[in-house]
Short mmCIF file of C-alpha atoms in Angstrom, two decimals:
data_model
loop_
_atom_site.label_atom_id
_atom_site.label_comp_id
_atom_site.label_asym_id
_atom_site.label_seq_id
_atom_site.Cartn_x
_atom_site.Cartn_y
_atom_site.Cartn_z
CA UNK A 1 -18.53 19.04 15.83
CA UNK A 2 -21.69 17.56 16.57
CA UNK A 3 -23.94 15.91 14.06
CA UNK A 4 -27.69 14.33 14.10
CA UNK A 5 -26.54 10.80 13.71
CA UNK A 6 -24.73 11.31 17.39
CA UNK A 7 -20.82 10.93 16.03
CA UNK A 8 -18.72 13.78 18.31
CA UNK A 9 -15.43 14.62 17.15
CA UNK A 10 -14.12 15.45 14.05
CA UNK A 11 -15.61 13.47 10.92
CA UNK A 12 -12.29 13.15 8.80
CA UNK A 13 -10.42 11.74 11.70
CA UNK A 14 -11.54 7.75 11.49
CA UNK A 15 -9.92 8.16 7.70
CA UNK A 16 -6.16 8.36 9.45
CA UNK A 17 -7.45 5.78 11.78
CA UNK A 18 -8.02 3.37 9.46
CA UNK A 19 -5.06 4.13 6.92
CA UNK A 20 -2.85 3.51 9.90
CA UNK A 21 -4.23 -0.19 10.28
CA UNK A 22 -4.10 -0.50 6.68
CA UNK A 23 -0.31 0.68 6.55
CA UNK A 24 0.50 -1.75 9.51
CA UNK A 25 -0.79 -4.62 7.18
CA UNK A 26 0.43 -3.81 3.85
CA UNK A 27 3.84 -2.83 5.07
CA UNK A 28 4.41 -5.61 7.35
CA UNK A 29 3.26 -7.65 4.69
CA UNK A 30 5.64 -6.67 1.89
CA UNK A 31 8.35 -7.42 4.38
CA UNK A 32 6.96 -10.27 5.32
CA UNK A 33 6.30 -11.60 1.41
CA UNK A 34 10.27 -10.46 0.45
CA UNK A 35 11.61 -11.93 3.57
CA UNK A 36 9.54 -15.43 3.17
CA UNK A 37 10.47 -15.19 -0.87
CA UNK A 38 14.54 -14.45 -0.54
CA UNK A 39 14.51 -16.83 2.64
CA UNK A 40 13.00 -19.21 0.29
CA UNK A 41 15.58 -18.80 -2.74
CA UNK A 42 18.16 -20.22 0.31
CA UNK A 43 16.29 -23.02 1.16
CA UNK A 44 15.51 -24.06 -2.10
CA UNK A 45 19.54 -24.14 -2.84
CA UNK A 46 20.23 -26.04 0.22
CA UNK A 47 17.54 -28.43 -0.57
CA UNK A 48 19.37 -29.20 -4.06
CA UNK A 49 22.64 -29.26 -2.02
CA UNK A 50 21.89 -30.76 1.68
CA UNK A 51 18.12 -32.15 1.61
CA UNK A 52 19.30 -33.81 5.19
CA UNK A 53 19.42 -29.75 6.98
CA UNK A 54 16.47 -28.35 4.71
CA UNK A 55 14.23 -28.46 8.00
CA UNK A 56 16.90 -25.80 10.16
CA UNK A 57 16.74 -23.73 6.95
CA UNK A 58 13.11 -23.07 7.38
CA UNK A 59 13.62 -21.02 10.32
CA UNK A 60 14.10 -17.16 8.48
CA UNK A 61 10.69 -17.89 6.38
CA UNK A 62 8.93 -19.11 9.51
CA UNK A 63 10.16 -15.81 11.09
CA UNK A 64 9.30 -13.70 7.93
CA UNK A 65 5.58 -14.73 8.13
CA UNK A 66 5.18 -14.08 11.94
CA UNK A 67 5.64 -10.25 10.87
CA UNK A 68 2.43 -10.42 8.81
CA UNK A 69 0.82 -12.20 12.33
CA UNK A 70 2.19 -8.96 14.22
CA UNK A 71 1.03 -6.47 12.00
CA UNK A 72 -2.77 -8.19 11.89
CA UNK A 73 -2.86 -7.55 15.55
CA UNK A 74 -1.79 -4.60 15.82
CA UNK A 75 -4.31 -3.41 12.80
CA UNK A 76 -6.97 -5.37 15.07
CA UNK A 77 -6.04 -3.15 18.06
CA UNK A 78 -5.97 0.00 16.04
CA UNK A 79 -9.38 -1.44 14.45
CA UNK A 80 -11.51 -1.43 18.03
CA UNK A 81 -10.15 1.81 18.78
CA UNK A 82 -11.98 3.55 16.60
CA UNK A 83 -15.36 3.59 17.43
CA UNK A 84 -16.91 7.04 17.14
CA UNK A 85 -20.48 6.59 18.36
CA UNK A 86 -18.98 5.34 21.78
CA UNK A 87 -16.58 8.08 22.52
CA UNK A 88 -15.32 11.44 20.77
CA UNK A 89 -12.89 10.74 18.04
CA UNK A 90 -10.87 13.34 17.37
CA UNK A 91 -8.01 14.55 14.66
CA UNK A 92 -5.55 14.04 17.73
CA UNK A 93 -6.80 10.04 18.05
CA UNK A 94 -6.56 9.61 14.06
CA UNK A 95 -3.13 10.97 13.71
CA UNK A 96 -2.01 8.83 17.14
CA UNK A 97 -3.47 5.43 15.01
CA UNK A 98 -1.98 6.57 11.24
CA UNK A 99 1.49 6.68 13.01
CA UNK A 100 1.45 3.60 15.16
CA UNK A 101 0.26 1.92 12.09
CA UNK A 102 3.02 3.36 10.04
CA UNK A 103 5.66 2.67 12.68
CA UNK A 104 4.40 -0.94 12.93
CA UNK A 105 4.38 -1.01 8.98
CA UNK A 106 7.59 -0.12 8.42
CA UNK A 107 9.31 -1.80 10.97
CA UNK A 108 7.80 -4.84 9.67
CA UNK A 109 9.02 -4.11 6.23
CA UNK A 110 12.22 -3.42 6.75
CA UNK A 111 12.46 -6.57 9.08
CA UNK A 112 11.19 -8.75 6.86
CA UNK A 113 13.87 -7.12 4.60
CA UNK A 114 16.80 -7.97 7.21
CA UNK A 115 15.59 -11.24 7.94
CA UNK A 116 15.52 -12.09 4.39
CA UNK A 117 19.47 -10.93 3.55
CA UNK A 118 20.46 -12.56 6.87
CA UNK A 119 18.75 -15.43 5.84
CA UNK A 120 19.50 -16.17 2.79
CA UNK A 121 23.48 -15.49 3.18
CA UNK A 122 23.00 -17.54 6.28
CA UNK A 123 21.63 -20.71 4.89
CA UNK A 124 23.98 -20.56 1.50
CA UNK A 125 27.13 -19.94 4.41
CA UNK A 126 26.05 -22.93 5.90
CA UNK A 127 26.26 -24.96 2.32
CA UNK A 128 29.97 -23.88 2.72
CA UNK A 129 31.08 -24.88 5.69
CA UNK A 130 30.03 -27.29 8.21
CA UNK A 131 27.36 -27.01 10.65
CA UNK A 132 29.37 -27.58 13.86
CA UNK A 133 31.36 -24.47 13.71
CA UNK A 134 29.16 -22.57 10.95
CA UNK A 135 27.08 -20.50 13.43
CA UNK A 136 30.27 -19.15 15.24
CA UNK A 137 31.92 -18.32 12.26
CA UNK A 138 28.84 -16.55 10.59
CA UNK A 139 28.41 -14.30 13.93
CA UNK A 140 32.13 -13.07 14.13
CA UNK A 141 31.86 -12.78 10.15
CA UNK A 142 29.05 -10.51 10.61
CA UNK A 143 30.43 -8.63 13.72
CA UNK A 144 33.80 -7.74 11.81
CA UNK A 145 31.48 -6.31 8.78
CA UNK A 146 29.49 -4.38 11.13
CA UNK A 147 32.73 -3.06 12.35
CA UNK A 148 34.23 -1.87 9.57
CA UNK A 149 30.75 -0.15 8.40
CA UNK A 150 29.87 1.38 11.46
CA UNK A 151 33.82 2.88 12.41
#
């Protein structure tokens, strides 16, 4: 299709483009926001409990918030791709963007999801036992759950 204000390719197709860099930010996001807020709940009970190792239980919401850093480039990439007056734009290129941004979107939602969980179990498991041998004992902890559930 061909119109008089120059734009080649089909008109509806920018639409997907453009929902798939919204979906990579508002998914990645959400994770992000549940990951940084159950993260938080963990620090804030280790602050009341150990204020000396509050700083190495900031790590999970510092990792949380990168997701919302990952999905803002990834909507900026999607974002300069789409550019119908400098190249055809077709249904093909707006389907290709809706799904990256989706896969980017829910990735980062259900990452900011585990690292949320893991992080808040891991900083109240540290509370319990001490830091020396904590780590080690939260990783084969973890591995013999992941056993059982997965055989």
């Amino acid at each position: 299709m061909s119109s008089a204000s120059g734009f080649s390719g089909d008109e509806t197709a920018p639409f997907f483009g453009f929902l798939g860099a919204a979906a990579a930010l508002v998914f990645s996001c959400m994770g992000a926001a549940y990951g940084t807020a159950k993260s938080g709940v963990g620090v804030a009970s280790m602050g009341v409990m150990r204020p000396e190792l509050v700083m190495k239980s900031i790590v999970p919401v510092v990792m949380a918030g990168v997701l919302g850093i990952y999905a803002l480039i990834i909507a900026v990439i999607i974002s300069t791709g789409i550019n119908p007056k400098a190249k055809s734009y077709y249904l093909f290129d707006g389907y290709a963007h809706l799904s990256s941004g989706l896969a980017c979107g829910l990735a980062g939602l259900s990452a900011g999801m585990a690292i949320g969980i893991v992080g808040d179990a891991g900083v109240k498991y540290s509370l319990t036992y001490s830091s020396s041998s904590s780590c080690l004992q939260f990783i084969q902890q973890a591995s013999t759950s992941t056993r059982i559930h997965s055989g």
